Coordinates of C-alpha atoms in Angstrom, one line a residue:
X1 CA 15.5 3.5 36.6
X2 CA 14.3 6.4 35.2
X3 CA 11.5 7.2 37.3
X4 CA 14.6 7.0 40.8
X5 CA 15.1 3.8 42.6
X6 CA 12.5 4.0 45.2
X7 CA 9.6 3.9 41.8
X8 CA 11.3 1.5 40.2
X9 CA 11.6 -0.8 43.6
X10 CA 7.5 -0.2 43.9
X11 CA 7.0 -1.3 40.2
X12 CA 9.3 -4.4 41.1
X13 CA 7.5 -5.4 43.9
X14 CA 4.0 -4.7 42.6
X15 CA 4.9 -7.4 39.7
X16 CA 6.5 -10.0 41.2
X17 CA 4.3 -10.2 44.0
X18 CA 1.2 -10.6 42.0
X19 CA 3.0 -13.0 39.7
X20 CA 3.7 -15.3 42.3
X21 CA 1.1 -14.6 44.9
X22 CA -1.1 -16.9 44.0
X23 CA 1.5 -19.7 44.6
X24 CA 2.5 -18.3 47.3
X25 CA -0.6 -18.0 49.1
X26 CA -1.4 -21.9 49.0
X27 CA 2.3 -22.3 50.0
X28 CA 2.1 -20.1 53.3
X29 CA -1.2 -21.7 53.9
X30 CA -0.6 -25.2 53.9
X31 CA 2.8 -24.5 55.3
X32 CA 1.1 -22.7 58.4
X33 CA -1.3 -26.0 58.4
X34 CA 2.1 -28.3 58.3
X35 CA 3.0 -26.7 62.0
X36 CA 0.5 -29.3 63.1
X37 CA 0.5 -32.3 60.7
X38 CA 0.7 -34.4 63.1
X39 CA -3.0 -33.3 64.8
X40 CA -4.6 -33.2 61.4
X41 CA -3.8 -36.5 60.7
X42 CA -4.5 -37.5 64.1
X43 CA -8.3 -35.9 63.8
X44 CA -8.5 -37.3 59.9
X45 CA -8.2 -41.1 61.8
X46 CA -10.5 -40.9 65.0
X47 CA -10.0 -44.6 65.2
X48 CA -6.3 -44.4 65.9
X49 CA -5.9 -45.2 70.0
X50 CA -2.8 -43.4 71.4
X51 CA -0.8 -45.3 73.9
X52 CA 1.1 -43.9 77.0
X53 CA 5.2 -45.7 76.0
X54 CA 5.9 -48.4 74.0
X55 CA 9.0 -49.8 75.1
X56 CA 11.9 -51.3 73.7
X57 CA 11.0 -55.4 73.5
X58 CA 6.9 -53.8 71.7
X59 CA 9.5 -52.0 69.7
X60 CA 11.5 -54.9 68.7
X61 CA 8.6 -57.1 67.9
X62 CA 7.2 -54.3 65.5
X63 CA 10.3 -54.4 63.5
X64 CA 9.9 -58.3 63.4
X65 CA 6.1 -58.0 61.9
X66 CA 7.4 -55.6 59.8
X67 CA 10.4 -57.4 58.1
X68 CA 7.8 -60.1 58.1
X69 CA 5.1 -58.4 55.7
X70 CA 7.8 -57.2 53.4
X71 CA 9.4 -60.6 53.0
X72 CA 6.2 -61.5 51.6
X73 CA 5.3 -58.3 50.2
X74 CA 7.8 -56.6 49.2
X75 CA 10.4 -59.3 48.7
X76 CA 12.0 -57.6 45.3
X77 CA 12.3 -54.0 46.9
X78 CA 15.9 -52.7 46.8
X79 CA 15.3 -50.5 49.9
X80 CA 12.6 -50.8 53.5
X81 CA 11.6 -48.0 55.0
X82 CA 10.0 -48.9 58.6
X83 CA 8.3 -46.6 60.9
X84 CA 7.9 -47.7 64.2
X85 CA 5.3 -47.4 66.2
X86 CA 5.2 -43.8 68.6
X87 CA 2.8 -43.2 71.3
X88 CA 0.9 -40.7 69.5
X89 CA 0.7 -43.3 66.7
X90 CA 1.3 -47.2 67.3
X91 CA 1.0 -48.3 63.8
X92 CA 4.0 -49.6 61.6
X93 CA 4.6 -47.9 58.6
X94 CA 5.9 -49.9 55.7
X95 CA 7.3 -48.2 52.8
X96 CA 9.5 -49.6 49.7
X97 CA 11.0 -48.9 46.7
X98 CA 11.6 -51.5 43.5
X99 CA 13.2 -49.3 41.3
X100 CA 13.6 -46.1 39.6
X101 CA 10.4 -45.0 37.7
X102 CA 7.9 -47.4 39.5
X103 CA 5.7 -46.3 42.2
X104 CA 6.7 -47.0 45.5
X105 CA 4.8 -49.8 47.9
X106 CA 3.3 -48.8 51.3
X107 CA 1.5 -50.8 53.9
X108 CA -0.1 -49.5 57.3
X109 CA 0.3 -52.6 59.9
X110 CA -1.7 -52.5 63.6
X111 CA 1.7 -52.8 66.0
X112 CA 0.2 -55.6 67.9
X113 CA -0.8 -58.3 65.3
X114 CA 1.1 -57.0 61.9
X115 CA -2.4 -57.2 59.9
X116 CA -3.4 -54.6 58.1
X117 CA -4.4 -51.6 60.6
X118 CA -8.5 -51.3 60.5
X119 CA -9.0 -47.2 59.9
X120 CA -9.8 -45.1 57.6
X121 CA -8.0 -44.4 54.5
X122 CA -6.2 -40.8 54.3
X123 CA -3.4 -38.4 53.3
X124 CA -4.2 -36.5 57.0
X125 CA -1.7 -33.7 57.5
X126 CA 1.1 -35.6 55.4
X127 CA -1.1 -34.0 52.3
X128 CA -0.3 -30.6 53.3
X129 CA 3.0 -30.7 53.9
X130 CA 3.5 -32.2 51.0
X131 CA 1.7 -29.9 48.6
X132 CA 3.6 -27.1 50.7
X133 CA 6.8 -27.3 48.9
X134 CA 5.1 -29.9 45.7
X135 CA 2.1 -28.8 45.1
X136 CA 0.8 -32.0 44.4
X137 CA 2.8 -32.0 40.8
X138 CA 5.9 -34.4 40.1
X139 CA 8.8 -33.9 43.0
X140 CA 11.1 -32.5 40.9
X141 CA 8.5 -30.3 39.1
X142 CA 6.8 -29.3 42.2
X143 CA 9.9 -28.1 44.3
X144 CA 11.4 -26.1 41.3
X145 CA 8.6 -24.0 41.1
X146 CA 7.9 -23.9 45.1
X147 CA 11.6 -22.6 44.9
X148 CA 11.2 -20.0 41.8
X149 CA 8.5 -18.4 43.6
X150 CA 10.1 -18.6 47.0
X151 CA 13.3 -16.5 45.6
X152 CA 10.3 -14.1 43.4
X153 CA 8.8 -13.9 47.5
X154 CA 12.6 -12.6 48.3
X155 CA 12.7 -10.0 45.9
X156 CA 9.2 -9.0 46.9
X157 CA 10.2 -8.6 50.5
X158 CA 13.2 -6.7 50.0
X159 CA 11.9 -4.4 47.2
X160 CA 8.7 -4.1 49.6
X161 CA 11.2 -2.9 52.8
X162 CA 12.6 -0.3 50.2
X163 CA 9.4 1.0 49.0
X164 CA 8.1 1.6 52.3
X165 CA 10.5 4.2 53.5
X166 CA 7.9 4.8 56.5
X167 CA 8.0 1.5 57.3
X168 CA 7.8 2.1 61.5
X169 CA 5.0 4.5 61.0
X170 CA 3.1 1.8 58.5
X171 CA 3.8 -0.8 61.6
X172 CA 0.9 1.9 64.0
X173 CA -1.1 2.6 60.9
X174 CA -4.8 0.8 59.8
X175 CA -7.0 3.6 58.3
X176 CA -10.3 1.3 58.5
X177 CA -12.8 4.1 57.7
X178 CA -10.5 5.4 54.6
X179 CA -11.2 4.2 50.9
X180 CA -10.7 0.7 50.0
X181 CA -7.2 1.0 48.2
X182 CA -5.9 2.7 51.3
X183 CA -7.5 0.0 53.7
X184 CA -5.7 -2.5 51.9
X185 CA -2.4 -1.1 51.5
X186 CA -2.8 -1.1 55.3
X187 CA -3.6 -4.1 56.1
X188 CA -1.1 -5.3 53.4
X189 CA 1.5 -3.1 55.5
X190 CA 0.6 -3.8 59.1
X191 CA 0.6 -7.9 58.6
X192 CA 4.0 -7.4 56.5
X193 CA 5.7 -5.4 59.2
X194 CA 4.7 -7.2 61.6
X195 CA 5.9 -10.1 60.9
X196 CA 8.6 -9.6 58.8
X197 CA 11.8 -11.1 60.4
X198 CA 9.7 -14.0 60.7
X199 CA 9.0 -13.9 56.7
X200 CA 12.6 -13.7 55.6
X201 CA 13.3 -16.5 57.8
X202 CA 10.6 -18.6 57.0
X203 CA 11.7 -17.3 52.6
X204 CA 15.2 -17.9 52.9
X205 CA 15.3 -21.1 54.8
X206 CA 12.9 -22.6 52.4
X207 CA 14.9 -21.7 49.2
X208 CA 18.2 -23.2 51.4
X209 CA 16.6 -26.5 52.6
X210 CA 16.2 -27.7 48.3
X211 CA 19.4 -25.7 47.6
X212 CA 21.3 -28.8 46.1
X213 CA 18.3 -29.3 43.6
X214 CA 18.2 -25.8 42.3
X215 CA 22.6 -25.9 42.3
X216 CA 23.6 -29.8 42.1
X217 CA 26.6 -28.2 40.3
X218 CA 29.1 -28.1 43.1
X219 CA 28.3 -31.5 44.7
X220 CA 27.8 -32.9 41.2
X221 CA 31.5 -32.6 40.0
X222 CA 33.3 -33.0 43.6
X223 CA 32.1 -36.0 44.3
X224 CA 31.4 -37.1 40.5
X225 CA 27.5 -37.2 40.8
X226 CA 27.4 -39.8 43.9
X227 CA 25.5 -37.5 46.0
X228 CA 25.1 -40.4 48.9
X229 CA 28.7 -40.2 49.6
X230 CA 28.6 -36.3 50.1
X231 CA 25.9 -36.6 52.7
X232 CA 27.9 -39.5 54.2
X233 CA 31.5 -36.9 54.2
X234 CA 29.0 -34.0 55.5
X235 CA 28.4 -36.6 59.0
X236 CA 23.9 -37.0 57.5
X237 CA 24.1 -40.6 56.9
X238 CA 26.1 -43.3 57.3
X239 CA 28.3 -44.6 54.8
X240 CA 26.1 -46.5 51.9
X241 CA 27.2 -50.2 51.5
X242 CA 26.9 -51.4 47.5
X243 CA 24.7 -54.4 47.5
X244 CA 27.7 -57.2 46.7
X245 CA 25.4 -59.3 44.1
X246 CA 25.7 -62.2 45.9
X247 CA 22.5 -63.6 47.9
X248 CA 22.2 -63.2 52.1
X249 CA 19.6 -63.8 54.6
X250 CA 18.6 -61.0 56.8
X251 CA 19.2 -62.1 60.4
X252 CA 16.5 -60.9 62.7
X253 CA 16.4 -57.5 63.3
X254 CA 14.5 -57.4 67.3
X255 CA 18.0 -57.9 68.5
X256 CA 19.0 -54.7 66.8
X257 CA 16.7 -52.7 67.9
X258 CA 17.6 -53.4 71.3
X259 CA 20.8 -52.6 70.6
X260 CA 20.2 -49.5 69.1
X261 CA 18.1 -48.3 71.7
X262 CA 20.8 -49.2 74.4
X263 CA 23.0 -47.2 72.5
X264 CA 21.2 -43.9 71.5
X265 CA 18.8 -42.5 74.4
X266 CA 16.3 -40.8 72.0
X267 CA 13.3 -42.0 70.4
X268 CA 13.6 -44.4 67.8
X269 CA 12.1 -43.3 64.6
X270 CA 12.1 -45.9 61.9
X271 CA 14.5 -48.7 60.2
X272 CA 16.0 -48.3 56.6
X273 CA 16.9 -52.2 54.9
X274 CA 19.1 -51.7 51.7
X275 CA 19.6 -54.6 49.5
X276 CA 17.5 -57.0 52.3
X277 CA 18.2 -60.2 50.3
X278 CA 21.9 -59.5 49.2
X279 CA 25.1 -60.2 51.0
X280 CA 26.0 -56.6 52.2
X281 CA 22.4 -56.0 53.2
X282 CA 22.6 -53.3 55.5
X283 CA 20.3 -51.8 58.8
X284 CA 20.0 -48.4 59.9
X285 CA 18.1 -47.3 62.6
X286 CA 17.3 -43.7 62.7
X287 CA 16.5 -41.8 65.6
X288 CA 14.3 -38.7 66.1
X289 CA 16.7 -35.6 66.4
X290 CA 17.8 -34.2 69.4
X291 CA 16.0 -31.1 71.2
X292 CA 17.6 -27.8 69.3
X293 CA 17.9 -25.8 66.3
X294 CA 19.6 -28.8 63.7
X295 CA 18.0 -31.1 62.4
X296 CA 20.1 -34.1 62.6
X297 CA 19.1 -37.6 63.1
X298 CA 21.2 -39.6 65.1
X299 CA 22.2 -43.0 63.2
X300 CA 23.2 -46.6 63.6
X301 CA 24.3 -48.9 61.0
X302 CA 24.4 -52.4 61.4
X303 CA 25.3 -55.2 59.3
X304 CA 21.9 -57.2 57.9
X305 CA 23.5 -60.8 57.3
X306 CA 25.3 -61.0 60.7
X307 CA 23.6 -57.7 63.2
X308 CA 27.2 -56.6 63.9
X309 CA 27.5 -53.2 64.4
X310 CA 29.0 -50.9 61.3
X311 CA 28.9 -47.5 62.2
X312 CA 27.2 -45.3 64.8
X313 CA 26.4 -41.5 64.0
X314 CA 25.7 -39.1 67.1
X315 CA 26.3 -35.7 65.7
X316 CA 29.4 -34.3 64.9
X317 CA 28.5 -32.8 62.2
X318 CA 31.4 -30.9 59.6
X319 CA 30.5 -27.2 59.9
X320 CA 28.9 -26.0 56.4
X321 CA 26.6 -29.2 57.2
X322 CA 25.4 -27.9 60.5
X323 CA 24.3 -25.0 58.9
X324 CA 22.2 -26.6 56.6
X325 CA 20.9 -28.9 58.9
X326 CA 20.1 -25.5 61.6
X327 CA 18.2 -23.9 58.5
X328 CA 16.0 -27.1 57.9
X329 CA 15.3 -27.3 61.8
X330 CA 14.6 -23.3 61.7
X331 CA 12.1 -23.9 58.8
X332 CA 10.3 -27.0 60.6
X333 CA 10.3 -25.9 64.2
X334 CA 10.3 -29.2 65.1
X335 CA 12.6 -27.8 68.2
X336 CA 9.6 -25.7 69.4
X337 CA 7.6 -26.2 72.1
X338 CA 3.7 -25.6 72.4
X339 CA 4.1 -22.0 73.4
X340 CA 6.5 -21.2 70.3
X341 CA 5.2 -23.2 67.6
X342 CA 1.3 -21.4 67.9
X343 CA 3.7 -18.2 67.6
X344 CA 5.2 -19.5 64.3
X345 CA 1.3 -20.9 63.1
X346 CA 0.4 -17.4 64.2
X347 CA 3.1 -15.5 62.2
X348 CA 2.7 -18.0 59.0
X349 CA -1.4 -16.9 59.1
X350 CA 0.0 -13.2 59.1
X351 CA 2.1 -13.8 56.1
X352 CA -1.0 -15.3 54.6
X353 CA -2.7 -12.2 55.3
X354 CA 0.3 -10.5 53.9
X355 CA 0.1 -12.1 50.5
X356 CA -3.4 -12.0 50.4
X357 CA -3.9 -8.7 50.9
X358 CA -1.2 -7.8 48.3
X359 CA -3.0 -9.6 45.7
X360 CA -6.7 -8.0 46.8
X361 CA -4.6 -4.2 46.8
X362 CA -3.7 -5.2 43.0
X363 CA -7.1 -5.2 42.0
X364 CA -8.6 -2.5 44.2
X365 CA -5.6 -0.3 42.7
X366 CA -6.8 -1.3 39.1
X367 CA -10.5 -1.0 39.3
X368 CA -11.7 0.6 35.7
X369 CA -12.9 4.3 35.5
X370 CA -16.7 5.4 36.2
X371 CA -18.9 4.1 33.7
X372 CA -16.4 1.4 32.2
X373 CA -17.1 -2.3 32.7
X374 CA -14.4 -4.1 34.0
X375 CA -11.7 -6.1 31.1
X376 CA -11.1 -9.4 30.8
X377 CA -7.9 -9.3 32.3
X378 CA -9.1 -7.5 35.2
X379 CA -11.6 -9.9 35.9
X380 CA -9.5 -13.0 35.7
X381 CA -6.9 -11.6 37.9
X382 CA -10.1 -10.8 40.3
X383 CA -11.6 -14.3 39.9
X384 CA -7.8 -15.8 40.5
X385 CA -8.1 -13.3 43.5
X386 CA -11.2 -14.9 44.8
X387 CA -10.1 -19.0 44.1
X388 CA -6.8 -18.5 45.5
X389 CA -7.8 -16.0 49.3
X390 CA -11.3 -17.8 49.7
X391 CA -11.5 -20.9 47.2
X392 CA -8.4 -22.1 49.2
X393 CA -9.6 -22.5 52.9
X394 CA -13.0 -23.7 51.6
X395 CA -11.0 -26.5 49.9
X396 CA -9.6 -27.5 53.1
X397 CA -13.0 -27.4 54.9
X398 CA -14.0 -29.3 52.1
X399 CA -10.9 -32.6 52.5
X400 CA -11.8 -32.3 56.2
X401 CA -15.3 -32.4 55.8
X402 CA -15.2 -35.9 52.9
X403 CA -12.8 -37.4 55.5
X404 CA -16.0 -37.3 58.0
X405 CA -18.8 -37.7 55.4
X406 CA -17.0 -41.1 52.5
X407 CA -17.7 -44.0 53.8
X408 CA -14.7 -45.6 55.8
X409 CA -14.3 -48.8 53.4
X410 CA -14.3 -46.7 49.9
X411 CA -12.0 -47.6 48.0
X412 CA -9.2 -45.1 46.8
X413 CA -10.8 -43.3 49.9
X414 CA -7.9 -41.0 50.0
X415 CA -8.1 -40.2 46.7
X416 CA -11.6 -39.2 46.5
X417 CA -10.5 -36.2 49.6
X418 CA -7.8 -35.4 47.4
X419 CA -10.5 -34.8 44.8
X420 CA -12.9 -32.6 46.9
X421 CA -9.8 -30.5 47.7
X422 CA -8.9 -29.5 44.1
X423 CA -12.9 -30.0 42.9
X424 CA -13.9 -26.7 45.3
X425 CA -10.7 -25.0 44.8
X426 CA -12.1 -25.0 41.5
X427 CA -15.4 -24.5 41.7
X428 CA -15.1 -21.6 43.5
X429 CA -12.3 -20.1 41.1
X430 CA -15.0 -20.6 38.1
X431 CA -18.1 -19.1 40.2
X432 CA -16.1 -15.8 40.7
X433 CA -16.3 -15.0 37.5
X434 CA -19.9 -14.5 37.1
X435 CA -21.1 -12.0 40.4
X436 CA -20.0 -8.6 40.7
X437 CA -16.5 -8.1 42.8
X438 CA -18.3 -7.7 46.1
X439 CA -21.3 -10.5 45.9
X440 CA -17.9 -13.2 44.5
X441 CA -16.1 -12.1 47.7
X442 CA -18.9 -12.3 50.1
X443 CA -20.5 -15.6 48.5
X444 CA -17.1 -17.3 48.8
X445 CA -16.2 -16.7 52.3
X446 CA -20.0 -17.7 53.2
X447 CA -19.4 -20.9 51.6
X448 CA -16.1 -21.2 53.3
X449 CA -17.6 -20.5 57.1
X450 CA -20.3 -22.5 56.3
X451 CA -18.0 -25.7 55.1
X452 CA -16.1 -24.7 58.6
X453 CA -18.8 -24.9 60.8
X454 CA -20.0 -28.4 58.9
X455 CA -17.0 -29.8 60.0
X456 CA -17.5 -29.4 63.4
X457 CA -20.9 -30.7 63.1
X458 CA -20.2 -33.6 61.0
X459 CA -17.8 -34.8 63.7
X460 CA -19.4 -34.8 66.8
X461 CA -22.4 -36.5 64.9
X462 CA -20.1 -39.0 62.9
X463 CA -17.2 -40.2 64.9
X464 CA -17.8 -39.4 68.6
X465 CA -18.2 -42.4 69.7
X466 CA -14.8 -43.1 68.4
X467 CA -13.2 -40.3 70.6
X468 CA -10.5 -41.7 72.4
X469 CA -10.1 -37.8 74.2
X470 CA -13.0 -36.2 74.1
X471 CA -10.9 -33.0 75.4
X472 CA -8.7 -33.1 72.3
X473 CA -11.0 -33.5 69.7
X474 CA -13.7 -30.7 71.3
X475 CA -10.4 -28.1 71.2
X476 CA -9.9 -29.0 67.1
X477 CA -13.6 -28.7 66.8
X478 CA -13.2 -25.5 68.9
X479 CA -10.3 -24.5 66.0
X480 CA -12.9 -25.0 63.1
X481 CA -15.0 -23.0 64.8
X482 CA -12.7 -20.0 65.1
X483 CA -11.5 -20.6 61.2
X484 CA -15.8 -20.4 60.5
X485 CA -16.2 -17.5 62.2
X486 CA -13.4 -15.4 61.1
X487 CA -14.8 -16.1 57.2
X488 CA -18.6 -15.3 58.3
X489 CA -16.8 -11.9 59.3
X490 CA -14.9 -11.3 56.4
X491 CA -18.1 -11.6 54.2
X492 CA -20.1 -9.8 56.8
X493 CA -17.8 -6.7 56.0
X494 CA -18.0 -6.9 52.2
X495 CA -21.5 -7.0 52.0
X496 CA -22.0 -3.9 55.3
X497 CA -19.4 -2.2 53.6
X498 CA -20.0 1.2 52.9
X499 CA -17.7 4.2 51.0
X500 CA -17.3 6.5 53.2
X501 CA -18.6 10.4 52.0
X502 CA -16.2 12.0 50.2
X503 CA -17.2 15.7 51.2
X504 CA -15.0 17.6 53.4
X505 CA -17.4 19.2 56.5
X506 CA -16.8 22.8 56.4
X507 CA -16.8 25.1 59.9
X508 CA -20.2 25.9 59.6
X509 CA -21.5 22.2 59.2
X510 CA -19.9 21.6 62.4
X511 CA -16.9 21.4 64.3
X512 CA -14.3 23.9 63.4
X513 CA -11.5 23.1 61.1
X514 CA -7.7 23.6 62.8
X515 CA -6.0 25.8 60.3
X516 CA -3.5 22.9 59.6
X517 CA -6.7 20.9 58.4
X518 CA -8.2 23.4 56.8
X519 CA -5.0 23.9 54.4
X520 CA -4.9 20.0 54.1
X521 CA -8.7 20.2 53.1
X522 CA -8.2 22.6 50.1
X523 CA -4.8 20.9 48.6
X524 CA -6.0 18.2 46.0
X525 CA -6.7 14.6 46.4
X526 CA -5.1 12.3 44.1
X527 CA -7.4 11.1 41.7
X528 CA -6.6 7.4 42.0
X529 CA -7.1 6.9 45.1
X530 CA -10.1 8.3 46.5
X531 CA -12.0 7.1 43.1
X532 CA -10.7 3.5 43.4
X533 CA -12.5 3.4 46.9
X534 CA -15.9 4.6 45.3
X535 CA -15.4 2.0 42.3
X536 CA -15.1 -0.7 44.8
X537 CA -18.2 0.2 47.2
X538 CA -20.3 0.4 43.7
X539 CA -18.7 -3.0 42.2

């Protein structure tokens, strides 16, 4: 730390943010989109008719059509998972595994009949909570690095807090009609401050919730690698049966969902069959968690072969577990109501900002000297820039817009959204590497209000007639609208934007100076940043 502790913080925070940024941005992003996952899927299956309750004996029956299909489905799976129908979404969900290192089964039944629900074929909002902490890679691959670059984001933050010793005064301070470096550091300021007990919540909690994949260590040798029976000790499941290896039928399960739902008042959520066909076949129903900070799920075991009752789980939890389990409800605000979960989307689309604006500064900050073309390196970090602050929301337009414009019987429908997701993520990486800085940034957000706006328009002409709350889907429209116009202003900027003069107005070209002005005006500027605004405006 030769340079004192303060420059070496700066040169730590400069670097790790731009390493990880880029990750980072798409993490915040999607993760701001995952506060409602529930309305983007919701919108991405206009077909889908909400229902005011189902109650317990429509409940009941939708576990029996379930177990049905995967009798005949399924009938080698060593595990059924059953979603049952919610009002917001009276489908069954059917989900199974075989065995380790296949792919798992899943079937989407219409709650009524147990055929094969008639809509459209998507990853809705489940796709972006998903690629928030995997990125669309390999589980195990994807959270590792989710988690690398969530502890980099740490460092960032707290090197960041050191760096800024003015951090209050940065919290009052946007110079818009400064140079561009100066803007940016700004911007990158204001939308870090003012946000930031939110962003080391939001950091830490996220690195806590995949804690035992990135140290397996302690549970590993406790409890000799049998990590089922430490969430069973820590009060998170119920205590795991092993299958006997002897054959048993599965009794019907309509009577245990009554049961369940006479026991536990909440919601129930879904039904988990181990070893269905074997002798110690086993039933839990799960139940949504109770209003608050932990996220715990209130369980019921029951016996499969004869529906007697095993164990019941209401809480209770052993201390270091409901911490864990307050740190995943913190990170998921699934306690939140309307009011406080737009704050939380609101304060996830500042540390967006935050990032982004970090990774724009890095560039502005390393513009090449007068008369120099820009390096190779420069301009891949700029293009990077460009795919990753604008290339990313235009992908999303993009998925929503193919869920409106594929036809609804394609097949591998979902797969082809997938594929316009990552297809104009790329595109617009690979574009930004041929215009000058400012015509890549303006071109991109263009292209990303413009994908915006189409997908308000391609819904009210495409699926209106398939509106069951006209209301509902005018206010997401509304939402896309908002998104459409925010880029269109963004771009509009870059391409007014103008350096400001450079000249300092002396008394007799107008106003006169205050002496403490006029001594500012004849110290010297530093040569960085006043020319890296100028470099900019001419890029």
């Amino acid at each position: 730390m030769r340079h004192g502790f303060r420059q070496s913080m700066a040169w730590l925070h400069t670097w790790s943010g731009l390493i990880v940024g880029w990750v980072l941005f798409a993490v915040f992003v999607t993760g701001t989109a995952s506060y409602y996952r529930a309305e983007i899927s919701r919108w991405m299956q206009p077909e889908l008719r909400r229902e005011a309750t189902i109650g317990p004996d429509a409940l009941a029956r939708a576990a029996e059509l379930g177990v049905a299909h995967l009798q005949q489905h399924a009938a080698g799976a060593r595990t059924w998972f059953i979603a049952l129908p919610q009002p917001d979404r009276p489908l069954i969900d059917l989900f199974w595994r075989t065995k380790p290192g296949t792919p798992p089964g899943r079937a989407v039944l219409d709650a009524r009949t147990g055929e094969p629900a008639a809509l459209r074929e998507t990853r809705g909002g489940d796709f972006f909570y998903r690629f928030h902490f995997e990125l669309h890679l390999p589980p195990l691959w994807g959270r590792w690095i989710v988690g690398i670059c969530a502890m980099i984001m740490l460092v960032a933050l707290v090197s960041g807090v050191v760096t800024h010793r003015r951090i209050f005064a940065d919290f009052f301070t946007l110079r818009r009609d400064k140079a561009a470096q100066r803007g940016w550091l700004d911007a990158h300021n204001v939308t870090g401050v003012l946000a930031l007990p939110f962003h080391l919540m939001i950091t830490y909690t996220g690195v806590v919730t995949l804690a035992l994949i990135y140290m397996p260590w302690g549970v590993t040798v406790a409890y000799k690698g049998d990590q089922q029976a430490f969430f069973a000790e820590s009060g998170q499941i119920t205590q795991p049966r092993p299958a006997a290896g002897r054959p048993g039928a599965l009794v019907p399960v309509g009577p245990m969902v009554r049961e369940a739902l006479a026991t536990i008042p909440e919601p129930l959520e879904r039904l988990t069959i181990s070893h269905p066909r074997d002798a110690h076949a086993t039933v839990v129903a799960v139940f949504e968690e109770p209003h608050g900070l932990s996220h715990e799920h209130p369980q019921i075991a029951f016996d499969g072969t004869s529906g007697a009752v095993l164990e019941v789980r209401r809480g209770g939890l052993q201390p270091a577990a409901k911490t864990f389990t307050t740190m995943v409800g913190l990170h998921e605000a699934h306690f939140a109501g309307p009011g406080l979960r737009l704050l939380f989307f609101l304060c996830g689309l500042m540390g967006s900002a935050m990032v982004a604006t970090g990774l724009v500064l890095w560039t502005v900050a390393r513009l090449p000297k007068e008369g120099r073309a820009p390096g190779l390196g420069w301009r891949l970090v700029h293009a990077l820039n460009v795919g990753t602050v604008a290339g990313l929301p235009a992908a999303v337009a993009m998925m929503l817009l193919a869920n409106r414009l594929l036809p609804a019987g394609l097949a591998g429908r979902a797969e082809w959204e997938v594929w316009a997701f990552f297809g104009t993520w790329l595109a617009v990486t690979l574009v930004a590497l041929v215009p000058a800085p400012r015509r890549a940034w303006s071109g991109a957000m263009a292209f990303a209000a413009i994908l915006f706006l189409a997908v308000a328009v391609a819904d009210g002409l495409t699926t209106r007639a398939l509106w069951d709350d006209p209301a509902w889907f005018l206010a997401f429209d509304a939402a896309m609208l908002a998104l459409a116009a925010a880029c269109a202003l963004v771009a509009r900027k870059v391409t007014r934007y103008v350096a400001p003069a450079r000249g300092r107005r002396s008394p007799a070209e107008g106003r006169p100076m205050p002496a403490a002005q006029a001594r500012t005006a004849l110290q010297p500027v530093p040569a960085g940043r006043e020319e890296a605004g100028r470099r900019f405006e001419r890029a």
